[in-house]
Structure formats: structure tokens, C-alpha cells
Coordinates of C-alpha atoms in Angstrom, one line a residue:
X1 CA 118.4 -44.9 76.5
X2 CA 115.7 -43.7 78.9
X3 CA 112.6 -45.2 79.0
X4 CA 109.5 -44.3 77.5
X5 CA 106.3 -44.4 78.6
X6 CA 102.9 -44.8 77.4
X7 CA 99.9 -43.5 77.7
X8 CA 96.7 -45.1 77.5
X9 CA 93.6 -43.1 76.7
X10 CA 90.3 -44.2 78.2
X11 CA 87.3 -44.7 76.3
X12 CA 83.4 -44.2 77.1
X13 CA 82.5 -47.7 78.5
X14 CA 78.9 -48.6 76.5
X15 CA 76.9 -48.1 79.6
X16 CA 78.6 -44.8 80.2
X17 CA 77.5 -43.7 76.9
X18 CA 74.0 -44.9 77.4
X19 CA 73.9 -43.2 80.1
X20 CA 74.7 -39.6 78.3
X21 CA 71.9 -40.8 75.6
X22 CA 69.7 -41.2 78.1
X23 CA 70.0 -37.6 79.8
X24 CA 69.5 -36.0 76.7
X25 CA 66.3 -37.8 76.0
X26 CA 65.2 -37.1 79.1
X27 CA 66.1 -32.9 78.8
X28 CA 64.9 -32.9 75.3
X29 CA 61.3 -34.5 76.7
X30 CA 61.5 -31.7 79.3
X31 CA 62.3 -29.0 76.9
X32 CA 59.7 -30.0 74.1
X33 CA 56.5 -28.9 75.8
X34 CA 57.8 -25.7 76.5
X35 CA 58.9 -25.3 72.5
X36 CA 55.3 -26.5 71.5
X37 CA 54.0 -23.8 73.8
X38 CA 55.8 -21.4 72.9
X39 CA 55.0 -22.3 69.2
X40 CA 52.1 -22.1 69.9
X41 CA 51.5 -19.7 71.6
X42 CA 53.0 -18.1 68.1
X43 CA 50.6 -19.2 66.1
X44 CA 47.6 -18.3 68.5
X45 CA 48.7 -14.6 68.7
X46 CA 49.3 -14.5 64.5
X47 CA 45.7 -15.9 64.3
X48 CA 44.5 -12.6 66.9
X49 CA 45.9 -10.5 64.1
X50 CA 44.7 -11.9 61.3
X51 CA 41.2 -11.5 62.5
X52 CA 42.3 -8.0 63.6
X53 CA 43.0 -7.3 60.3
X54 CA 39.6 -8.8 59.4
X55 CA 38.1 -6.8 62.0
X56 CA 39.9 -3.4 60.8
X57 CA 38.6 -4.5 57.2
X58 CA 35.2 -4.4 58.0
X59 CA 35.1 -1.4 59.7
X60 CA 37.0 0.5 56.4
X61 CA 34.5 -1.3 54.0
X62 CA 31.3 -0.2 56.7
X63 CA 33.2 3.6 56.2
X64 CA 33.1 3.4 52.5
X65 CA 29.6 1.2 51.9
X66 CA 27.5 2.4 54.9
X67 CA 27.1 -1.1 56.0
X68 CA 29.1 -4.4 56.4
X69 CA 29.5 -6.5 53.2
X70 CA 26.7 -9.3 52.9
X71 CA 28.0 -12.5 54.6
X72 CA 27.0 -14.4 51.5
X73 CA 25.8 -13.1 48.1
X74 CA 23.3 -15.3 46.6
X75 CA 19.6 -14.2 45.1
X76 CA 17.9 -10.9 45.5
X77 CA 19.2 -7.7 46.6
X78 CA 18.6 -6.9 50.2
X79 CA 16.4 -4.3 51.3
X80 CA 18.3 -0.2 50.8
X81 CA 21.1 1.4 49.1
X82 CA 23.7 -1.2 48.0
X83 CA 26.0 1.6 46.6
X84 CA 25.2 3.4 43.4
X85 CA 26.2 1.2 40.6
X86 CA 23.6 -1.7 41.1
X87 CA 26.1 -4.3 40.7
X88 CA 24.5 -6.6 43.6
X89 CA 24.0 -9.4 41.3
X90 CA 27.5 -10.3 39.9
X91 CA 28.2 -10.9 43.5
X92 CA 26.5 -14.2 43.6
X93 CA 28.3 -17.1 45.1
X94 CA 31.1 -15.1 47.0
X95 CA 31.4 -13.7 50.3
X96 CA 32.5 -11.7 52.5
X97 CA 35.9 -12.8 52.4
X98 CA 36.3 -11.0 48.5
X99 CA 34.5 -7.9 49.6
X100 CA 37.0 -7.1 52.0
X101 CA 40.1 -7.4 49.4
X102 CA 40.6 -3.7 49.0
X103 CA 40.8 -3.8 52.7
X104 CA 43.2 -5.6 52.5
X105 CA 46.2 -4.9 50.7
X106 CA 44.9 -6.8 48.0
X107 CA 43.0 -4.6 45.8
X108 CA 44.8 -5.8 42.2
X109 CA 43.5 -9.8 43.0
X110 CA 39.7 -8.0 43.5
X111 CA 40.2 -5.5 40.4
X112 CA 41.0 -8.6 38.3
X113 CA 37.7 -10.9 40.4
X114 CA 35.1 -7.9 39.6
X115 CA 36.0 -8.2 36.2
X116 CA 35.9 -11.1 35.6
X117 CA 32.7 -11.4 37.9
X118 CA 31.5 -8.6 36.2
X119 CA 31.9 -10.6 32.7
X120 CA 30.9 -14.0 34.0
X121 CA 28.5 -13.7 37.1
X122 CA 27.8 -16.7 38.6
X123 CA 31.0 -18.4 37.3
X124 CA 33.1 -19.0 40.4
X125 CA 33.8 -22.4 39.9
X126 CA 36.4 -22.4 37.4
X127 CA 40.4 -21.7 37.5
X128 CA 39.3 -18.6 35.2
X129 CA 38.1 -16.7 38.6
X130 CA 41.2 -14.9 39.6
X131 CA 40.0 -15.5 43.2
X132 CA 39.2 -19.1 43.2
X133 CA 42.4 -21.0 44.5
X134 CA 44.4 -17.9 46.1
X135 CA 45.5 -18.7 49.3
X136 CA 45.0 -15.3 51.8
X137 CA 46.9 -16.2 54.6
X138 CA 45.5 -13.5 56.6
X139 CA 42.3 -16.1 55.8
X140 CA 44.6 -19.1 57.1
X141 CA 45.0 -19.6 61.3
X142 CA 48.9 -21.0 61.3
X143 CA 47.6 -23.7 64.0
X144 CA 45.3 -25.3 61.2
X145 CA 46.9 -28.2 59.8
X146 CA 44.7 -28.7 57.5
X147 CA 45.1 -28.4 53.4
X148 CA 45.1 -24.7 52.5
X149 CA 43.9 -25.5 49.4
X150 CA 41.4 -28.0 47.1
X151 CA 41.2 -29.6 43.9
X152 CA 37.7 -30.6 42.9
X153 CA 36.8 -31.2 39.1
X154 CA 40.4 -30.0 37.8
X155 CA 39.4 -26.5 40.0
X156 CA 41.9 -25.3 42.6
X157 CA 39.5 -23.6 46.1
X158 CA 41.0 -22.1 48.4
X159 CA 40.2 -23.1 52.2
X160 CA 39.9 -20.9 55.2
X161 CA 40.2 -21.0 58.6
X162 CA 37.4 -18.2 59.5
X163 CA 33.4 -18.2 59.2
X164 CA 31.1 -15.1 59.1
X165 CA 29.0 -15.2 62.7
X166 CA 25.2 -15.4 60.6
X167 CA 23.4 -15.1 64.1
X168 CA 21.5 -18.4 65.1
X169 CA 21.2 -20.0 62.4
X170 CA 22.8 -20.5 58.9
X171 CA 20.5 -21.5 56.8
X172 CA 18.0 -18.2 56.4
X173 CA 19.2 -16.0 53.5
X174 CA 16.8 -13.1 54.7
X175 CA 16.1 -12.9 58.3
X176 CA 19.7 -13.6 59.5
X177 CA 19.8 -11.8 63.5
X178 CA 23.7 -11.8 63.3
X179 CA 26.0 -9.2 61.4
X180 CA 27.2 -11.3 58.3
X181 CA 24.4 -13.7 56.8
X182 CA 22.8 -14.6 53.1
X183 CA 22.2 -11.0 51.5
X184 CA 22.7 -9.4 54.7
X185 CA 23.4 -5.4 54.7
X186 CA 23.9 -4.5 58.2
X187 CA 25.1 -1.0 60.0
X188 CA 27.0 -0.5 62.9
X189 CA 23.6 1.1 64.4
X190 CA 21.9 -2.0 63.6
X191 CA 24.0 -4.0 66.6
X192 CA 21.8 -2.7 69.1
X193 CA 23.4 -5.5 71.6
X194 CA 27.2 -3.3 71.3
X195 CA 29.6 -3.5 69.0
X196 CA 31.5 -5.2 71.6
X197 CA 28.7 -7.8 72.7
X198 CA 28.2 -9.0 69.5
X199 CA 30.9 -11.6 67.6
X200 CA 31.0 -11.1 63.6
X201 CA 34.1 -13.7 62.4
X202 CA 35.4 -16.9 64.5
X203 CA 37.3 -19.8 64.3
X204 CA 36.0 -23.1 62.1
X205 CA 38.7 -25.0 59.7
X206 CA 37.3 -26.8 56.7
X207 CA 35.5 -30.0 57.2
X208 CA 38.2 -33.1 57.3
X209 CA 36.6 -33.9 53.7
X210 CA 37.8 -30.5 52.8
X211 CA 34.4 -30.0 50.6
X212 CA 33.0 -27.2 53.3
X213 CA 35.2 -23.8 53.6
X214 CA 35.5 -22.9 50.2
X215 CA 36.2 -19.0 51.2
X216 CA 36.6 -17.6 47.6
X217 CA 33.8 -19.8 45.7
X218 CA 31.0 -20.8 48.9
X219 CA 28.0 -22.5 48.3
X220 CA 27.2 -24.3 51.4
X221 CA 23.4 -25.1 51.3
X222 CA 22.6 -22.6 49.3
X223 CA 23.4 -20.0 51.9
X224 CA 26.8 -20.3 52.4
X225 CA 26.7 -22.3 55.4
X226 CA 29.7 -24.2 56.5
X227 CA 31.5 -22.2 53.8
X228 CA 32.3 -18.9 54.4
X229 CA 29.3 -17.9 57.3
X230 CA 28.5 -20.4 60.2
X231 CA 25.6 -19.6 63.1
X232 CA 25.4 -20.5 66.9
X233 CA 22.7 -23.0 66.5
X234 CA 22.8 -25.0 62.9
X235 CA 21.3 -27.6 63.9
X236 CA 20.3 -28.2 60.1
X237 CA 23.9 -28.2 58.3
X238 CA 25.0 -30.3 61.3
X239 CA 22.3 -32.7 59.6
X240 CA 23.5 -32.4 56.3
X241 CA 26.8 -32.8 57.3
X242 CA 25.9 -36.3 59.0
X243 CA 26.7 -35.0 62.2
X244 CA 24.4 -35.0 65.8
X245 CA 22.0 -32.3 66.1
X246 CA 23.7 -31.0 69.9
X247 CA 27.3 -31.0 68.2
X248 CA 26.9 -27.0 67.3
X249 CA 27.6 -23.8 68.7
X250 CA 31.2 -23.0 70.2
X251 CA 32.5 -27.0 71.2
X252 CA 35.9 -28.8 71.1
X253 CA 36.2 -31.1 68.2
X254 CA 34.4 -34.8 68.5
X255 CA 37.3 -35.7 65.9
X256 CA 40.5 -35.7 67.6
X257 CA 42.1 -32.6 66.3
X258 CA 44.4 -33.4 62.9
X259 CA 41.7 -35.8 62.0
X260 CA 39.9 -36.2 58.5
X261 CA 36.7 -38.0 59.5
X262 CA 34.5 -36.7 56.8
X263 CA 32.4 -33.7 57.5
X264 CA 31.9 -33.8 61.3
X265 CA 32.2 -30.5 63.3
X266 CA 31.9 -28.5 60.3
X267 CA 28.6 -26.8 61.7
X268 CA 30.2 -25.2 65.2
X269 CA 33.0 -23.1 65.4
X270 CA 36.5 -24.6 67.0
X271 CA 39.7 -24.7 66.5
X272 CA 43.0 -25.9 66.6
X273 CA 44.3 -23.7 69.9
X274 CA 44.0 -25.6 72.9
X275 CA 40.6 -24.8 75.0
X276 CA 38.9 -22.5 72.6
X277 CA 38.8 -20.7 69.4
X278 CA 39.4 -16.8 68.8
X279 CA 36.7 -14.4 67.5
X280 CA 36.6 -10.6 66.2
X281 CA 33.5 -8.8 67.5
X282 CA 31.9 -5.8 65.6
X283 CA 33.6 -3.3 67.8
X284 CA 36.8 -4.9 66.0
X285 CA 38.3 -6.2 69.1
X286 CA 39.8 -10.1 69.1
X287 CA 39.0 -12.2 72.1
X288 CA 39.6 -15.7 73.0
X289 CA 36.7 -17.4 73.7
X290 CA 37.1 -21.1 75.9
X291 CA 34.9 -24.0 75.3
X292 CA 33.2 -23.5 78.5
X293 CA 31.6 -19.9 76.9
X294 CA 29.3 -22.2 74.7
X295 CA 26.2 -21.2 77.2
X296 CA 26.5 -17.9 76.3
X297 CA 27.5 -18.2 72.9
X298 CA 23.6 -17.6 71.1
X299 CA 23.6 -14.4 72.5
X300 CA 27.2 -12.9 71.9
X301 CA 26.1 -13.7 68.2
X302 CA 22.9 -12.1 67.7
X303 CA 22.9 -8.2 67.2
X304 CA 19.6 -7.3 68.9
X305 CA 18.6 -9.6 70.6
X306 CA 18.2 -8.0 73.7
X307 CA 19.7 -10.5 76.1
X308 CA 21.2 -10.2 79.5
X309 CA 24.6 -12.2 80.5
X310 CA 28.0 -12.1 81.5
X311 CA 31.0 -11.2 79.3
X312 CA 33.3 -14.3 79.8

């Protein structure tokens, strides 16, 4: 009988095999930055075209209204023609954001808001308001990681990722110098700066208290500020808000980004791309403004003001 012989097979030793762990720890550390930037980069590009489809919303409802939609409905009408069926008032306690519906692909969800609006003015906070808790993603930047929604009092509100550019300030209901402030009615030949010198939407999530960027019911102050219009220089709502007075404008986050710290940085625009936050100007165009642009922020939002500076 011949003999037979065996065969032993080798194993991975333990260190071998910690070894082979430790390589793929290493390439996956390598290879995540590049997924996150890619990812990203994504999400920064889908936020350019929602605020290009903002942008291209306006400019259909200034084609069918003669003007842009007021940034914030609250009060008297403003001074002109606000179409011919006198129906300024119903409006009260919305914004822009429902105007531009139609615009947007979603005319059945504003059919169903003017009526009821129509029947109930006033009466926005309430589940009744077909608006009220509908989440528009075109409304939503995909880098916010914030809550797309809020319940407050048994009411679901939607929250946005975008604030109508007032001017300087906020918290003036008549004498707004941007292109979308309380009971504003402003034309395309009102921008006397250019269309493409003047910012009308930009980038603010909702405060980490989630009680500021109510885009469907806004309140704000009274004027919708910090709810659904924001200026360059609110130095006020950064005091109602409990934040400092310089902490407005166009500024990184003082809360580390992801965090909840009750209302702070809800009274500049930011957001949760790195090094900047992106803006539709009245032309339409998108651009990505840095931090660093903050110094020239006051004048790429006011519509006539008449100043002189560099396009960053």
C-alpha cells in the first residue's frame, strides 16, 4: 500500500489578520473624505437649483403680478395695483414662499391654501391650513440637518432652509430697501443697483429651537423676521433672539454646525456648506457667497442704494 500524504493548510496567524484589519481602516479613513466631499458637493449643487427654481419662480410671478410677491403679508396694502381682485388682506401671516406655489409645480396645495385663506384669513396656525406642515423640498437645502418639520400646540409647521433678503434690516414692514420685505411690492425697475448686484433669497436654517423658520405660517416679530425674510444688519432680532448685536449679516455659525443651542444665529444668513452659504440674486442667477464676502454683504442686498464695490 503506497503511502499517503497529508496536507496541512495554513491559517492567518492573529497578527497577520490584524494586520489586514488595520489596512482597511486605514483606506477606508483615506477614502471617507473624498465620499463626504463628493456628497457634499451633491447636496451643495441641489441647493443651487432649488434656489434656481426660486429664482425662476419669482421672475414668472413678477411676469404675471407686475411686481415680486411681498416678502411678508401682514397689515395694510402697500402702495399701487395689487392685481384686480383686492384680495391683499387674506394674505396676512404668509409669505413669499406660498405666493410662489403656482410657480412651482404646486398650484393644487395653493388652490386649496387661498381657499381656505380666503374663508379663514388670518388662520394659519391650525392643521386646517392646507399649507401649514407641507414639507417643499425645493424649500429644504439637503445639507440642513435640521428637523424639516415642527409640532407646536398639536400644529404641524413646516421649516425652511431659505429667507427672503428684506434689505438692511428686518424689522420695518414699510420702508424695506431690499426686494422681499413686510408688504413689499417691488419691480424689476425698482432694483436700480442690477438685477445681478442685488441678492433676493439666501441661505438661513431654522433656529436650533426650531421656533424661527416657520416658511408656510411666519410671524417672526411681527414682520416676519427670522421666519421667512431675514436683512443684512438685524441687529434687533439678533436681540430678541438672545444673541450679540455684531453676530448678523453673512457669518459662519457661533454654534458648531448640527447644534441646537436655542435661538442663536437665527438673525444672519449661513449655512451648512462649508465656507459660505448660496444666494439667488434678482437677475435669477445662484452664487456662492464665502464668509469672507460679509463686508460687502449691506450693499449686495439693498436695491438702490447706490453703492460702489466689488463683485466677490
Amino acid at each position: 500500500m503506497g503511502l499517503v500524504l497529508s496536507r496541512s493548510r495554513r491559517a492567518f496567524t492573529l497578527i497577520e489578520l490584524l494586520v489586514v484589519i488595520a489596512i482597511i481602516a486605514i483606506l477606508i479613513g483615506l477614502l471617507l473624505p473624498a465620499v463626504q466631499k463628493v456628497r457634499e458637493a451633491a447636496a451643495r449643487m441641489k441647493c443651487s437649483n432649488n434656489l434656481k427654481q426660486i429664482g425662476l419662480a419669482l421672475h414668472n410671478y413678477h411676469d404675471a403680478n407686475g411686481a415680486f410677491p411681498s416678502g411678508y403679508y401682514n397689515g395694510g396694502k402697500p402702495a399701487g395695483i395689487y392685481g384686480s381682485s383686492g384680495e391683499y388682506w387674506m394674505w396676512c401671516y404668509t409669505g413669499w414662499q406660498l405666493q410662489l406655489l403656482p410657480y412651482m409645480e404646486q398650484s393644487a396645495l395653493f388652490n386649496n391654501s387661498y381657499n381656505w385663506l380666503k374663508a379663514n384669513p388670518y388662520n394659519t396656525d391650525t392643521n386646517s391650513y392646507p399649507a401649514c406642515g407641507f414639507v417643499m423640498s425645493s424649500y429644504t437645502c439637503p445639507s440642513n440637518s435640521r428637523p424639516t418639520t415642527i409640532v407646536n400646540g398639536g400644529t404641524t409647521y413646516q421649516l425652511e432652509s431659505y429667507m427672503g433678503v428684506t434689505g438692511t434690516s428686518s424689522n420695518n414692514p414699510i420702508a424695506g430697501d431690499g426686494v422681499l420685505y413686510c408688504n413689499s411690492m417691488v419691480r424689476l425697475t425698482d432694483v436700480t443697483d442690477g438685477t445681478s448686484n442685488t441678492v433676493a433669497v439666501g441661505e438661513r436654517p431654522c433656529t436650533g429651537d426650531q421656533q424661527y423658520g416657520w416658511g408656510f405660517a411666519p410671524y417672526g416679530t411681527g414682520a416676519g423676521d427670522g421666519d421667512t425674510v431675514l436683512g443684512s444688519k438685524d441687529t434687533y432680532l439678533a436681540s430678541v433672539l438672545g444673541d450679540i448685536s455684531t453676530n448678523v449679516g453673512l457669518q459662519s455659525p457661533r454654534v458648531p454646525q448640527g447644534g441646537y443651542t436655542g435661538e442663536i444665529d437665527g438673525a444672519h444668513f449661513w449655512s451648512f456648506h462649508i465656507g459660505g452659504a448660496n444666494f439667488v440674486y434678482a437677475d435669477g442667477s445662484v452664487h456662492f457667497l464665502s464668509y469672507s464676502a460679509n463686508s460687502i454683504f449691506i450693499p449686495l442686498s439693498t436695491r438702490a442704494g447706490g453703492e460702489v464695490f466689488v463683485l466677490p
